[in-house]
PDB file of C-alpha atoms and ligand atoms in Angstrom:
ATOM      1  CA  UNK A  28     248.193-131.011-206.176  1.00  0.00           C
ATOM      2  CA  UNK A  29     244.443-130.754-206.365  1.00  0.00           C
ATOM      3  CA  UNK A  30     241.231-132.742-206.438  1.00  0.00           C
ATOM      4  CA  UNK A  31     241.663-133.034-210.220  1.00  0.00           C
ATOM      5  CA  UNK A  32     244.816-135.124-209.566  1.00  0.00           C
ATOM      6  CA  UNK A  33     242.737-137.643-207.603  1.00  0.00           C
ATOM      7  CA  UNK A  34     241.525-140.135-210.128  1.00  0.00           C
ATOM      8  CA  UNK A  35     240.372-143.630-210.866  1.00  0.00           C
ATOM      9  CA  UNK A  36     243.273-145.711-212.180  1.00  0.00           C
ATOM     10  CA  UNK A  37     242.698-148.931-214.092  1.00  0.00           C
ATOM     11  CA  UNK A  38     245.298-151.575-213.220  1.00  0.00           C
ATOM     12  CA  UNK A  39     246.639-154.369-215.432  1.00  0.00           C
ATOM     13  CA  UNK A  40     244.389-157.439-215.448  1.00  0.00           C
ATOM     14  CA  UNK A  41     245.881-160.742-216.560  1.00  0.00           C
ATOM     15  CA  UNK A  42     242.869-162.853-217.386  1.00  0.00           C
ATOM     16  CA  UNK A  43     243.284-166.568-216.962  1.00  0.00           C
ATOM     17  CA  UNK A  44     240.809-169.442-216.705  1.00  0.00           C
ATOM     18  CA  UNK A  45     242.572-170.308-213.397  1.00  0.00           C
ATOM     19  CA  UNK A  46     241.643-166.852-212.076  1.00  0.00           C
ATOM     20  CA  UNK A  47     242.573-163.262-212.826  1.00  0.00           C
ATOM     21  CA  UNK A  48     245.706-161.494-211.634  1.00  0.00           C
ATOM     22  CA  UNK A  49     246.246-157.784-211.021  1.00  0.00           C
ATOM     23  CA  UNK A  50     249.380-156.013-209.841  1.00  0.00           C
ATOM     24  CA  UNK A  51     250.426-152.527-208.761  1.00  0.00           C
ATOM     25  CA  UNK A  52     253.911-151.063-209.192  1.00  0.00           C
ATOM     26  CA  UNK A  53     254.922-147.893-207.344  1.00  0.00           C
ATOM     27  CA  UNK A  54     256.020-145.073-209.674  1.00  0.00           C
ATOM     28  CA  UNK A  55     254.505-146.972-212.590  1.00  0.00           C
ATOM     29  CA  UNK A  56     250.762-147.505-212.128  1.00  0.00           C
ATOM     30  CA  UNK A  57     250.618-145.086-209.211  1.00  0.00           C
ATOM     31  CA  UNK A  58     252.681-141.882-208.833  1.00  0.00           C
ATOM     32  CA  UNK A  59     254.561-142.755-205.611  1.00  0.00           C
ATOM     33  CA  UNK A  60     256.691-145.455-203.988  1.00  0.00           C
ATOM     34  CA  UNK A  61     254.717-147.800-201.743  1.00  0.00           C
ATOM     35  CA  UNK A  62     256.018-147.712-198.161  1.00  0.00           C
ATOM     36  CA  UNK A  63     252.988-149.136-196.347  1.00  0.00           C
ATOM     37  CA  UNK A  64     249.907-151.239-197.014  1.00  0.00           C
ATOM     38  CA  UNK A  65     246.913-151.442-194.685  1.00  0.00           C
ATOM     39  CA  UNK A  66     243.381-152.738-195.039  1.00  0.00           C
ATOM     40  CA  UNK A  67     239.935-152.251-193.605  1.00  0.00           C
ATOM     41  CA  UNK A  68     237.834-155.387-193.191  1.00  0.00           C
ATOM     42  CA  UNK A  69     234.987-156.725-191.010  1.00  0.00           C
ATOM     43  CA  UNK A  70     233.444-153.258-191.373  1.00  0.00           C
ATOM     44  CA  UNK A  71     229.979-153.401-189.761  1.00  0.00           C
ATOM     45  CA  UNK A  72     226.967-152.205-191.769  1.00  0.00           C
ATOM     46  CA  UNK A  73     226.430-148.448-191.546  1.00  0.00           C
ATOM     47  CA  UNK A  74     229.995-147.713-190.402  1.00  0.00           C
ATOM     48  CA  UNK A  75     231.993-144.827-191.861  1.00  0.00           C
ATOM     49  CA  UNK A  76     235.783-144.541-192.012  1.00  0.00           C
ATOM     50  CA  UNK A  77     238.214-141.814-192.893  1.00  0.00           C
ATOM     51  CA  UNK A  78     237.053-138.287-192.101  1.00  0.00           C
ATOM     52  CA  UNK A  79     240.512-136.787-192.156  1.00  0.00           C
ATOM     53  CA  UNK A  80     243.167-135.440-194.522  1.00  0.00           C
ATOM     54  CA  UNK A  81     246.902-136.010-194.756  1.00  0.00           C
ATOM     55  CA  UNK A  82     249.479-133.251-195.093  1.00  0.00           C
ATOM     56  CA  UNK A  83     252.047-135.114-197.203  1.00  0.00           C
ATOM     57  CA  UNK A  84     250.791-138.657-197.688  1.00  0.00           C
ATOM     58  CA  UNK A  85     249.877-140.070-201.096  1.00  0.00           C
ATOM     59  CA  UNK A  86     247.498-143.033-201.080  1.00  0.00           C
ATOM     60  CA  UNK A  87     245.933-145.496-203.461  1.00  0.00           C
ATOM     61  CA  UNK A  88     242.672-147.174-202.458  1.00  0.00           C
ATOM     62  CA  UNK A  89     241.450-150.464-203.917  1.00  0.00           C
ATOM     63  CA  UNK A  90     238.255-152.347-203.166  1.00  0.00           C
ATOM     64  CA  UNK A  91     239.505-155.951-202.904  1.00  0.00           C
ATOM     65  CA  UNK A  92     236.090-157.449-202.208  1.00  0.00           C
ATOM     66  CA  UNK A  93     232.504-156.202-201.966  1.00  0.00           C
ATOM     67  CA  UNK A  94     231.963-152.488-202.488  1.00  0.00           C
ATOM     68  CA  UNK A  95     232.115-149.104-200.786  1.00  0.00           C
ATOM     69  CA  UNK A  96     232.037-145.408-201.651  1.00  0.00           C
ATOM     70  CA  UNK A  97     234.984-143.053-201.369  1.00  0.00           C
ATOM     71  CA  UNK A  98     234.153-139.361-201.066  1.00  0.00           C
ATOM     72  CA  UNK A  99     236.979-136.873-201.626  1.00  0.00           C
ATOM     73  CA  UNK A 100     236.960-133.129-201.199  1.00  0.00           C
ATOM     74  CA  UNK A 101     239.477-130.302-201.311  1.00  0.00           C
ATOM     75  CA  UNK A 102     237.357-127.900-199.264  1.00  0.00           C
ATOM     76  CA  UNK A 103     235.724-126.462-202.387  1.00  0.00           C
ATOM     77  CA  UNK A 104     234.593-129.373-204.538  1.00  0.00           C
ATOM     78  CA  UNK A 105     233.690-133.024-203.961  1.00  0.00           C
ATOM     79  CA  UNK A 106     234.124-136.238-205.921  1.00  0.00           C
ATOM     80  CA  UNK A 107     232.446-139.554-205.117  1.00  0.00           C
ATOM     81  CA  UNK A 108     233.743-142.912-206.342  1.00  0.00           C
ATOM     82  CA  UNK A 109     231.836-146.178-206.053  1.00  0.00           C
ATOM     83  CA  UNK A 110     234.467-148.923-205.860  1.00  0.00           C
ATOM     84  CA  UNK A 111     233.534-152.537-206.499  1.00  0.00           C
ATOM     85  CA  UNK A 112     236.334-154.048-208.660  1.00  0.00           C
ATOM     86  CA  UNK A 113     239.839-155.046-207.583  1.00  0.00           C
ATOM     87  CA  UNK A 114     241.443-153.928-210.864  1.00  0.00           C
ATOM     88  CA  UNK A 115     240.580-150.268-210.263  1.00  0.00           C
ATOM     89  CA  UNK A 116     241.797-147.946-207.546  1.00  0.00           C
ATOM     90  CA  UNK A 117     241.639-144.279-206.628  1.00  0.00           C
ATOM     91  CA  UNK A 118     244.771-142.194-206.186  1.00  0.00           C
ATOM     92  CA  UNK A 119     244.490-139.593-203.403  1.00  0.00           C
ATOM     93  CA  UNK A 120     247.040-136.775-203.310  1.00  0.00           C
ATOM     94  CA  UNK A 121     247.945-134.879-200.096  1.00  0.00           C
ATOM     95  CA  UNK A 122     245.560-132.331-198.537  1.00  0.00           C
ATOM     96  CA  UNK A 123     242.333-134.046-199.575  1.00  0.00           C
ATOM     97  CA  UNK A 124     239.590-134.818-197.071  1.00  0.00           C
ATOM     98  CA  UNK A 125     238.390-138.412-197.453  1.00  0.00           C
ATOM     99  CA  UNK A 126     235.334-140.228-196.207  1.00  0.00           C
ATOM    100  CA  UNK A 127     234.413-143.878-196.794  1.00  0.00           C
ATOM    101  CA  UNK A 128     230.887-145.231-196.448  1.00  0.00           C
ATOM    102  CA  UNK A 129     228.298-147.620-197.916  1.00  0.00           C
ATOM    103  CA  UNK A 130     230.472-150.657-197.140  1.00  0.00           C
ATOM    104  CA  UNK A 131     228.808-153.851-198.323  1.00  0.00           C
ATOM    105  CA  UNK A 132     229.059-156.834-196.002  1.00  0.00           C
ATOM    106  CA  UNK A 133     232.372-158.655-196.395  1.00  0.00           C
ATOM    107  CA  UNK A 134     234.019-155.728-198.154  1.00  0.00           C
ATOM    108  CA  UNK A 135     237.771-155.212-197.944  1.00  0.00           C
ATOM    109  CA  UNK A 136     239.459-151.875-198.587  1.00  0.00           C
ATOM    110  CA  UNK A 137     243.190-152.028-199.276  1.00  0.00           C
ATOM    111  CA  UNK A 138     245.232-148.839-199.078  1.00  0.00           C
ATOM    112  CA  UNK A 139     248.772-148.347-200.341  1.00  0.00           C
ATOM    113  CA  UNK A 140     250.569-145.373-198.831  1.00  0.00           C
ATOM    114  CA  UNK A 141     253.718-143.394-199.580  1.00  0.00           C
ATOM    115  CA  UNK A 142     254.991-143.342-195.974  1.00  0.00           C
ATOM    116  CA  UNK A 143     254.849-145.306-192.722  1.00  0.00           C
ATOM    117  CA  UNK A 144     252.120-144.446-190.243  1.00  0.00           C
ATOM    118  CA  UNK A 145     252.624-140.996-188.702  1.00  0.00           C
ATOM    119  CA  UNK A 146     249.858-139.417-186.624  1.00  0.00           C
ATOM    120  CA  UNK A 147     251.525-135.994-187.106  1.00  0.00           C
ATOM    121  CA  UNK A 148     250.669-136.193-190.821  1.00  0.00           C
ATOM    122  CA  UNK A 149     246.903-136.318-190.101  1.00  0.00           C
ATOM    123  CA  UNK A 150     244.503-133.381-190.089  1.00  0.00           C
ATOM    124  CA  UNK A 151     241.551-134.785-188.166  1.00  0.00           C
ATOM    125  CA  UNK A 152     239.659-131.566-187.499  1.00  0.00           C
ATOM    126  CA  UNK A 153     237.453-130.397-190.385  1.00  0.00           C
ATOM    127  CA  UNK A 154     237.804-126.708-189.455  1.00  0.00           C
ATOM    128  CA  UNK A 155     241.591-126.999-189.347  1.00  0.00           C
ATOM    129  CA  UNK A 156     241.479-128.587-192.800  1.00  0.00           C
ATOM    130  CA  UNK A 157     239.237-125.877-194.267  1.00  0.00           C
ATOM    131  CA  UNK A 158     241.550-123.208-192.861  1.00  0.00           C
ATOM    132  CA  UNK A 159     244.651-124.961-194.201  1.00  0.00           C
ATOM    133  CA  UNK A 160     243.241-125.067-197.759  1.00  0.00           C
ATOM    134  CA  UNK A 161     241.955-121.484-197.578  1.00  0.00           C
ATOM    135  CA  UNK A 162     238.292-122.482-197.744  1.00  0.00           C
ATOM    136  CA  UNK A 163     237.456-120.624-194.565  1.00  0.00           C
TER     137      UNK A 163
HETATM  138  P1  TYD B  14     242.646-144.097-189.076  1.00  0.00           P
HETATM  139  O1  TYD B  14     243.621-143.783-190.163  1.00  0.00           O
HETATM  140  O2  TYD B  14     242.120-142.966-188.268  1.00  0.00           O
HETATM  141  O3  TYD B  14     241.445-144.949-189.652  1.00  0.00           O
HETATM  142  P2  TYD B  14     240.230-144.531-190.619  1.00  0.00           P
HETATM  143  O4  TYD B  14     240.601-143.268-191.273  1.00  0.00           O
HETATM  144  O5  TYD B  14     240.106-145.652-191.576  1.00  0.00           O
HETATM  145  O6  TYD B  14     239.014-144.411-189.791  1.00  0.00           O
HETATM  146  O7  TYD B  14     243.325-145.173-188.121  1.00  0.00           O
HETATM  147  C1  TYD B  14     242.605-145.807-187.081  1.00  0.00           C
HETATM  148  C2  TYD B  14     243.576-146.170-185.976  1.00  0.00           C
HETATM  149  O8  TYD B  14     244.564-147.084-186.465  1.00  0.00           O
HETATM  150  C3  TYD B  14     244.323-144.980-185.423  1.00  0.00           C
HETATM  151  O9  TYD B  14     244.412-145.140-184.011  1.00  0.00           O
HETATM  152  C4  TYD B  14     245.706-145.097-186.001  1.00  0.00           C
HETATM  153  C5  TYD B  14     245.873-146.570-186.266  1.00  0.00           C
HETATM  154  N1  TYD B  14     246.678-146.839-187.474  1.00  0.00           N
HETATM  155  C6  TYD B  14     247.967-147.342-187.326  1.00  0.00           C
HETATM  156  O10 TYD B  14     248.466-147.568-186.207  1.00  0.00           O
HETATM  157  N2  TYD B  14     248.697-147.597-188.459  1.00  0.00           N
HETATM  158  C7  TYD B  14     248.199-147.366-189.713  1.00  0.00           C
HETATM  159  O11 TYD B  14     248.896-147.612-190.731  1.00  0.00           O
HETATM  160  C8  TYD B  14     246.879-146.825-189.840  1.00  0.00           C
HETATM  161  C9  TYD B  14     246.282-146.529-191.195  1.00  0.00           C
HETATM  162  C10 TYD B  14     246.154-146.590-188.686  1.00  0.00           C
END
């Protein structure tokens, strides 16, 4: 798995004059089963989130409201996504460093993950990450 596997995925959008509807199915729209959902909200202006990698976790990040930037890197190359629509999301494969910033006020970031929370799956030290991917 590599940075090239991390991509913007367009989700189904059922347009209706009563309001639009979007859905996500594990192993259909995204390449893993969803075992956990969490969200970031009430993010104060100027705050950054993320700054870690996961050893085995697959994730899918959707901007449910407002906007923010998602920066991904594999230790060699970077990709930046500006997310501001709830019918798009970014798939993040394991062993990718992620960083979230530029949160607009009132923004909500929803993340779907392939496993329950496990601190042992995190790589929180940048040097450890660069060593693990052979970039240092
Ligand atoms: P963390 O993943 O480090 O947040 P971010 O990368 O967005 O800055 O998580 C922040 C804290 O929340 C950390 O103490 C772990 C805890 N946490 C859980 O208990 N369960 C979860 O599902 C998540 C994502 C975090």
